[in-house]
Coordinates of C-alpha atoms in Angstrom, one line a residue:
X1 CA 1.4 -10.2 23.6
X2 CA -0.6 -12.1 21.0
X3 CA -2.5 -9.1 19.4
X4 CA -2.1 -5.6 18.3
X5 CA -4.7 -2.8 18.0
X6 CA -4.6 -0.6 15.0
X7 CA -6.7 2.1 13.2
X8 CA -8.3 0.7 10.1
X9 CA -10.1 2.5 7.2
X10 CA -13.7 1.1 6.9
X11 CA -15.0 3.2 4.1
X12 CA -15.4 6.9 3.2
X13 CA -15.5 9.0 6.4
X14 CA -15.1 6.0 8.7
X15 CA -12.3 4.5 10.7
X16 CA -12.3 2.0 13.6
X17 CA -9.7 0.6 16.0
X18 CA -9.4 -3.2 15.4
X19 CA -7.3 -6.0 16.7
X20 CA -4.8 -7.7 14.4
X21 CA -1.9 -10.0 14.9
X22 CA 1.1 -8.8 16.9
X23 CA 3.8 -7.8 14.5
X24 CA 6.5 -10.3 13.5
X25 CA 10.0 -9.8 12.2
X26 CA 8.9 -10.3 8.6
X27 CA 8.5 -8.1 5.5
X28 CA 5.1 -8.2 3.6
X29 CA 4.8 -11.3 1.4
X30 CA 4.3 -9.3 -1.7
X31 CA 7.6 -7.4 -1.1
X32 CA 9.5 -10.6 -0.5
X33 CA 8.1 -12.3 -3.5
X34 CA 8.6 -9.4 -5.9
X35 CA 12.2 -8.7 -4.8
X36 CA 13.1 -12.4 -4.4
X37 CA 14.2 -12.0 -0.8
X38 CA 13.4 -14.0 2.3
X39 CA 10.3 -12.9 4.2
X40 CA 12.2 -13.3 7.5
X41 CA 13.6 -9.9 8.6
X42 CA 16.5 -10.2 11.0
X43 CA 17.2 -6.6 10.1
X44 CA 13.9 -5.4 11.6
X45 CA 12.8 -4.2 15.0
X46 CA 9.4 -4.1 16.8
X47 CA 8.5 -0.9 18.5
X48 CA 6.0 -0.2 21.2
X49 CA 4.4 3.0 19.8
X50 CA 5.0 6.0 22.0
X51 CA 3.1 8.5 19.8
X52 CA 1.6 8.3 16.3
X53 CA 0.0 11.2 14.5
X54 CA -3.0 11.7 12.3
X55 CA -1.8 13.2 9.0
X56 CA -3.6 15.1 6.3
X57 CA -2.4 12.4 3.9
X58 CA -4.4 9.9 5.9
X59 CA -7.5 12.1 5.5
X60 CA -7.3 11.8 1.7
X61 CA -7.7 8.1 2.1
X62 CA -10.4 8.3 4.7
X63 CA -12.4 10.8 2.6
X64 CA -12.4 8.1 -0.1
X65 CA -10.2 10.2 -2.4
X66 CA -7.7 7.5 -3.1
X67 CA -7.9 3.8 -4.2
X68 CA -7.3 2.6 -0.6
X69 CA -9.3 -0.6 0.0
X70 CA -11.6 -1.1 3.0
X71 CA -9.4 -2.7 5.7
X72 CA -6.3 -0.6 4.9
X73 CA -4.4 -0.1 8.2
X74 CA -3.4 3.5 8.8
X75 CA -0.6 5.5 10.3
X76 CA 2.9 6.6 9.0
X77 CA 3.9 9.1 11.6
X78 CA 5.5 6.9 14.3
X79 CA 7.7 7.3 17.4
X80 CA 8.3 4.3 19.6
X81 CA 10.4 2.3 22.0
X82 CA 12.3 -0.7 20.7
X83 CA 10.9 -3.9 22.4
X84 CA 12.5 -6.5 20.1
X85 CA 15.3 -6.4 17.7
X86 CA 16.3 -9.0 15.0
X87 CA 19.7 -10.7 15.2
X88 CA 21.1 -8.5 12.5
X89 CA 20.3 -5.3 14.2
X90 CA 23.5 -4.0 15.8
X91 CA 23.1 -0.4 16.8
X92 CA 19.6 0.1 18.3
X93 CA 18.6 -1.9 21.3
X94 CA 15.6 -2.7 23.5
X95 CA 14.5 0.4 25.5
X96 CA 15.7 3.0 22.9
X97 CA 13.2 5.6 22.0
X98 CA 13.3 6.3 18.3
X99 CA 11.7 8.4 15.6
X100 CA 10.6 6.4 12.5
X101 CA 10.8 8.2 9.2
X102 CA 7.6 7.6 7.3
X103 CA 9.7 6.6 4.3
X104 CA 10.5 2.9 4.4
X105 CA 14.0 2.5 3.0
X106 CA 16.4 -0.4 2.5
X107 CA 19.6 1.6 2.9
X108 CA 21.2 -0.5 0.2
X109 CA 19.8 0.6 -3.2
X110 CA 21.1 3.4 -5.5
X111 CA 18.4 5.8 -4.3
X112 CA 19.2 5.2 -0.6
X113 CA 22.9 5.6 -1.3
X114 CA 22.1 9.0 -2.9
X115 CA 20.1 10.0 0.1
X116 CA 16.8 9.8 -1.7
X117 CA 15.1 7.6 0.8
X118 CA 11.6 8.6 -0.3
X119 CA 12.1 6.6 -3.5
X120 CA 13.8 3.5 -2.3
X121 CA 13.8 0.8 -5.0
X122 CA 13.6 -2.3 -2.8
X123 CA 10.5 -1.9 -0.6
X124 CA 7.5 -1.6 -2.8
X125 CA 6.5 -3.7 -5.8
X126 CA 4.2 -1.0 -7.2
X127 CA 6.6 1.9 -7.5
X128 CA 9.7 3.5 -6.0
X129 CA 9.1 4.5 -2.4
X130 CA 7.1 3.0 0.5
X131 CA 5.4 4.1 3.7
X132 CA 3.6 2.5 6.7
X133 CA -0.2 2.2 6.5
X134 CA -0.7 3.8 3.1
X135 CA -2.4 2.8 -0.2
X136 CA 0.0 1.5 -2.9
X137 CA 2.9 1.9 -0.6
X138 CA 4.1 -1.7 -0.3
X139 CA 1.6 -3.4 2.0
X140 CA 3.4 -2.4 5.3
X141 CA 1.2 -2.4 8.4
X142 CA 0.3 1.1 9.7
X143 CA 1.6 2.6 12.9
X144 CA -1.6 4.2 14.4
X145 CA -1.3 1.1 16.6
X146 CA 0.0 -0.3 19.8
X147 CA 3.0 -1.9 18.1
X148 CA 4.7 -1.7 14.7
X149 CA 7.5 -3.5 12.8
X150 CA 10.3 -1.4 11.3
X151 CA 12.5 -3.0 8.7
X152 CA 16.1 -2.2 8.2
X153 CA 16.1 -0.8 11.7
X154 CA 19.7 0.3 11.9
X155 CA 19.3 2.5 8.8
X156 CA 15.7 3.8 9.4
X157 CA 15.5 4.5 13.1
X158 CA 16.7 7.8 14.6
X159 CA 17.6 7.1 18.3
X160 CA 17.0 9.9 20.8
X161 CA 20.1 10.4 23.0
X162 CA 18.3 10.5 26.3
X163 CA 15.1 8.6 27.1
X164 CA 13.8 11.0 29.8
X165 CA 14.4 14.1 27.7
X166 CA 12.7 12.4 24.7
X167 CA 9.6 11.6 26.7
X168 CA 9.5 15.1 28.1
X169 CA 9.7 16.6 24.6
X170 CA 7.7 13.9 22.8
X171 CA 5.0 16.2 21.4
X172 CA 7.7 18.0 19.5
X173 CA 9.8 15.0 18.7
X174 CA 6.8 13.1 17.3
X175 CA 6.7 15.6 14.4
X176 CA 10.1 14.3 13.2
X177 CA 8.5 11.3 11.6
X178 CA 6.9 13.4 8.9
X179 CA 5.5 16.9 9.1
X180 CA 8.5 18.8 10.5
X181 CA 10.9 17.4 7.9
X182 CA 8.3 17.6 5.2
X183 CA 7.5 21.2 6.0
X184 CA 11.2 22.0 6.2
X185 CA 11.8 20.2 2.9
X186 CA 9.1 22.4 1.3
X187 CA 10.7 25.6 2.5
X188 CA 14.3 24.5 1.9
X189 CA 13.8 23.3 -1.6
X190 CA 11.9 26.5 -2.4
X191 CA 15.1 28.3 -1.6
X192 CA 14.0 30.1 1.6
X193 CA 17.0 31.8 3.2
X194 CA 18.0 34.8 5.2
X195 CA 15.6 37.7 4.5
X196 CA 13.4 35.8 2.1
X197 CA 9.7 36.7 1.6
X198 CA 7.7 33.5 1.6
X199 CA 4.1 32.5 0.7
X200 CA 2.9 29.2 2.1
X201 CA -0.4 27.9 0.7
X202 CA -2.4 26.0 3.4
X203 CA -2.5 26.4 7.1
X204 CA -2.9 22.7 8.0
X205 CA -0.2 21.0 10.0
X206 CA 2.2 20.6 7.0
X207 CA 1.7 24.3 6.0
X208 CA 2.3 25.4 9.6
X209 CA 5.4 23.2 9.8
X210 CA 6.6 24.8 6.5
X211 CA 5.9 28.3 7.9
X212 CA 7.8 27.6 11.1
X213 CA 10.6 26.1 9.1
X214 CA 10.8 29.2 6.9
X215 CA 11.2 31.2 10.0
X216 CA 14.1 28.9 11.2
X217 CA 15.7 29.3 7.8
X218 CA 15.7 33.1 8.2
X219 CA 12.7 34.4 6.3
X220 CA 11.9 38.1 6.9
X221 CA 8.1 37.5 6.5
X222 CA 6.0 34.3 6.1
X223 CA 2.5 34.7 4.7
X224 CA 0.1 31.7 5.0
X225 CA -3.0 31.5 2.9
X226 CA -6.1 29.5 3.8
X227 CA -9.9 29.7 4.0
X228 CA -10.2 28.5 7.6
X229 CA -10.2 31.4 10.1
X230 CA -9.1 29.2 13.0
X231 CA -6.1 27.8 11.1
X232 CA -5.1 31.3 10.0
X233 CA -5.2 32.4 13.7
X234 CA -3.0 29.5 14.5
X235 CA -0.4 30.6 11.9
X236 CA -0.6 34.2 13.3
X237 CA 0.0 32.8 16.8
X238 CA 3.7 32.2 16.0
X239 CA 4.4 35.3 13.9
X240 CA 3.1 34.5 10.4
X241 CA 0.8 36.8 8.5
X242 CA -2.5 35.2 7.6
X243 CA -3.9 35.6 4.1
X244 CA -7.6 35.1 4.0
X245 CA -8.5 33.6 0.7
X246 CA -12.3 33.9 1.2
X247 CA -12.2 37.7 0.8
X248 CA -12.2 39.9 -2.3
X249 CA -9.0 40.7 -4.1
X250 CA -6.3 38.7 -5.8
X251 CA -3.6 36.8 -4.0
X252 CA -1.0 39.2 -5.6
X253 CA -2.9 42.2 -4.1
X254 CA -3.1 40.6 -0.7
X255 CA 0.7 39.9 -0.7
X256 CA 1.4 43.4 -1.8
X257 CA -0.5 44.7 1.1
X258 CA 1.9 43.0 3.4
X259 CA 5.3 43.5 1.7
X260 CA 4.7 46.3 -0.9
X261 CA 5.5 43.7 -3.6
X262 CA 3.0 41.3 -5.3
X263 CA 5.7 38.6 -5.6
X264 CA 7.7 36.6 -3.1
X265 CA 11.1 35.0 -3.1
X266 CA 9.8 31.5 -2.4
X267 CA 6.4 29.7 -2.4
X268 CA 5.3 26.4 -0.8
X269 CA 2.3 24.3 -1.8
X270 CA 1.2 22.5 1.4
X271 CA -2.4 21.8 0.1
X272 CA -2.2 19.2 -2.7
X273 CA -4.8 17.7 -5.0
X274 CA -7.9 18.6 -3.0
X275 CA -7.3 22.3 -3.6
X276 CA -10.2 24.7 -4.0
X277 CA -10.5 27.9 -5.9
X278 CA -10.6 31.3 -4.1
X279 CA -13.7 32.6 -2.4
X280 CA -15.9 31.4 0.5
X281 CA -18.0 29.1 -1.7
X282 CA -15.3 28.1 -4.2
X283 CA -15.5 24.6 -5.8
X284 CA -12.6 22.2 -5.9
X285 CA -10.0 23.1 -8.6
X286 CA -7.0 20.9 -8.1
X287 CA -4.4 23.0 -10.0
X288 CA -5.3 26.2 -8.1
X289 CA -2.5 26.3 -5.6
X290 CA 0.2 25.3 -8.1
X291 CA -0.9 28.1 -10.4
X292 CA -1.1 30.5 -7.5
X293 CA 2.4 29.7 -6.5
X294 CA 3.7 30.3 -10.0
X295 CA 1.7 33.5 -10.1
X296 CA 3.2 35.0 -7.0
X297 CA 6.7 33.6 -7.1
X298 CA 9.2 36.0 -8.6
X299 CA 11.2 35.2 -11.7
X300 CA 13.9 32.6 -10.8
X301 CA 12.2 31.6 -7.6
X302 CA 11.6 28.1 -6.2
X303 CA 8.4 26.4 -5.4
X304 CA 8.4 23.6 -2.9
X305 CA 5.5 21.1 -3.2
X306 CA 5.1 18.9 -0.1
X307 CA 1.3 18.9 -0.7
X308 CA 0.2 15.4 -1.9
X309 CA -0.7 14.7 -5.5
X310 CA -1.9 11.3 -6.6
X311 CA -2.3 9.2 -9.7
X312 CA -5.7 7.8 -8.7
X313 CA -8.4 10.0 -7.3
X314 CA -11.9 8.5 -7.7
X315 CA -13.6 11.6 -6.3
X316 CA -11.9 14.1 -8.6
X317 CA -13.8 16.8 -10.4
X318 CA -13.1 15.4 -13.9
X319 CA -11.7 12.4 -15.7
X320 CA -8.3 14.0 -16.2
X321 CA -7.9 14.8 -12.5
X322 CA -8.9 11.3 -11.6
X323 CA -5.5 10.2 -13.0
X324 CA -3.6 13.2 -11.7
X325 CA -3.7 15.2 -14.9
X326 CA -4.2 18.8 -13.9
X327 CA -4.5 22.2 -15.7
X328 CA -1.2 23.6 -14.5
X329 CA 0.1 26.7 -16.2
X330 CA 3.5 25.2 -16.9
X331 CA 4.2 27.9 -19.5
X332 CA 4.1 30.5 -16.8
X333 CA 6.5 28.6 -14.6
X334 CA 8.8 28.1 -17.6
X335 CA 8.7 31.8 -18.6
X336 CA 9.6 32.8 -15.0
X337 CA 12.4 30.2 -14.8
X338 CA 10.9 28.6 -11.7
X339 CA 12.3 25.4 -10.2
X340 CA 10.0 22.9 -8.5
X341 CA 10.5 20.1 -6.0
X342 CA 7.8 17.4 -5.7
X343 CA 7.5 14.0 -4.1
X344 CA 7.9 12.4 -0.7
X345 CA 10.3 14.3 1.6
X346 CA 13.4 12.2 2.2
X347 CA 13.1 12.4 6.0
X348 CA 16.5 11.2 6.8
X349 CA 18.1 14.2 5.1
X350 CA 16.7 16.4 7.8
X351 CA 15.5 14.6 10.9
X352 CA 18.7 14.5 12.9
X353 CA 19.4 18.2 12.6
X354 CA 15.8 19.1 13.3
X355 CA 15.9 16.8 16.4
X356 CA 18.9 18.8 17.6
X357 CA 16.9 22.0 17.2
X358 CA 14.1 20.6 19.3
X359 CA 16.4 19.2 22.0
X360 CA 18.2 22.5 22.3
X361 CA 15.0 24.6 22.4
X362 CA 15.5 26.2 19.1
X363 CA 12.3 24.9 17.5
X364 CA 8.8 24.8 18.9
X365 CA 7.0 22.7 16.4
X366 CA 4.4 21.3 18.7
X367 CA 3.2 24.8 19.6
X368 CA 3.3 25.8 15.9
X369 CA 1.0 23.0 14.9
X370 CA -1.0 22.9 18.2
X371 CA -0.2 19.3 19.0
X372 CA -3.2 17.7 20.9
X373 CA -2.8 14.4 22.6
X374 CA -5.6 11.7 22.3
X375 CA -5.9 8.0 23.1
X376 CA -5.9 5.3 20.5
X377 CA -9.6 4.7 21.2
X378 CA -10.2 8.4 20.5
X379 CA -8.7 8.2 17.0
X380 CA -12.1 8.0 15.2
X381 CA -13.1 11.3 16.9
X382 CA -9.7 12.8 16.1
X383 CA -10.2 12.0 12.4
X384 CA -13.6 13.6 12.5
X385 CA -12.4 16.8 14.2
X386 CA -9.4 17.1 11.9
X387 CA -11.6 16.6 8.8
X388 CA -13.9 19.4 10.0
X389 CA -11.0 21.8 9.9
X390 CA -9.8 21.8 13.5
X391 CA -6.6 23.9 13.9
X392 CA -4.8 21.0 15.7
X393 CA -2.4 18.2 15.1
X394 CA -3.8 15.1 16.7
X395 CA -1.2 12.9 18.4
X396 CA -2.3 9.4 19.4
X397 CA -0.7 8.1 22.7
X398 CA -1.6 4.4 22.7
X399 CA 0.1 3.5 26.0
X400 CA -0.1 6.7 28.0
X401 CA 3.6 7.4 27.8
X402 CA 3.5 11.0 26.5
X403 CA 4.0 13.9 28.9
X404 CA 1.0 16.1 29.4

């Protein structure tokens, strides 16, 4: 086992599968040097990747809309089997099938102690918070690969209780690494509860996960807005109301047609910084969704923002947007006493309970996002199809371990 195959960013619109060194029980050198810790990582484990998913956040990099360098390894949505554990790993063992939160967290710092694992202070020299295979996130090798190293394994890994059951339900369980907790976080922090009316902007996988999560939280109606007809049909396939943003009429009018009220109890932005204006031929307008959400959320409502916003976007529409400065109508949100939640989802706050919903047949997240299994060699085609607007969540199965 001298090598490892991984998906690598090769430039705008292009990824390839390349061979790199097999992972070692070591943290990235830049992390070790910055935090003055040993590079050796006896707290880590190496996983044989069972499934790893293509994420919309990956697409931002592959489109050239971040500062990701050519050669950036990809993949932060990881599920795998432990094949090697360091001598300080006590509670996960070889053969365990585990979910890997996309947040890399030390379990020791103030943020981790407060449950804010998305902004761990000890894993990234550039800023609080780290992730596998992502630009400016600490230099950790990506998990769209055959094998991956997971640091602080006892803290980070979520072990599934039964191996056979896990493999049987792997297309659902693979969503625990990111999009299911992220979507749930968006709905939960927006205040969705029993009887809520909810608007979710974006019918990509995170938006669909947020919509399904809103249903689990007891929403009376979940409306999902998008410009992609196939994605809207996917939202409607599990009981949501699709809102077609390419047609005439304001968003408030479209919502009122459904509920009789132009405002909702909670709104979720699952689009992020590549948002477009309304209409079939609308240009990019990165503050559109944030302003939409403030427009349709009632006074005192919450807005969950799992959609990604960045501080470096070389392809932005203007110089301000290139640094993440957007024309947000904050005065409107202030006047309506809205509350907002942004940033990485702290996956560990949610993943165990969401796992239980899956294992006890209370959540059907794979169906909601239309999980579609592909091989590692098919990853470049998966990226192309996803970028073209396919209403699917592509799940890479590097070793043929996932059930059909």
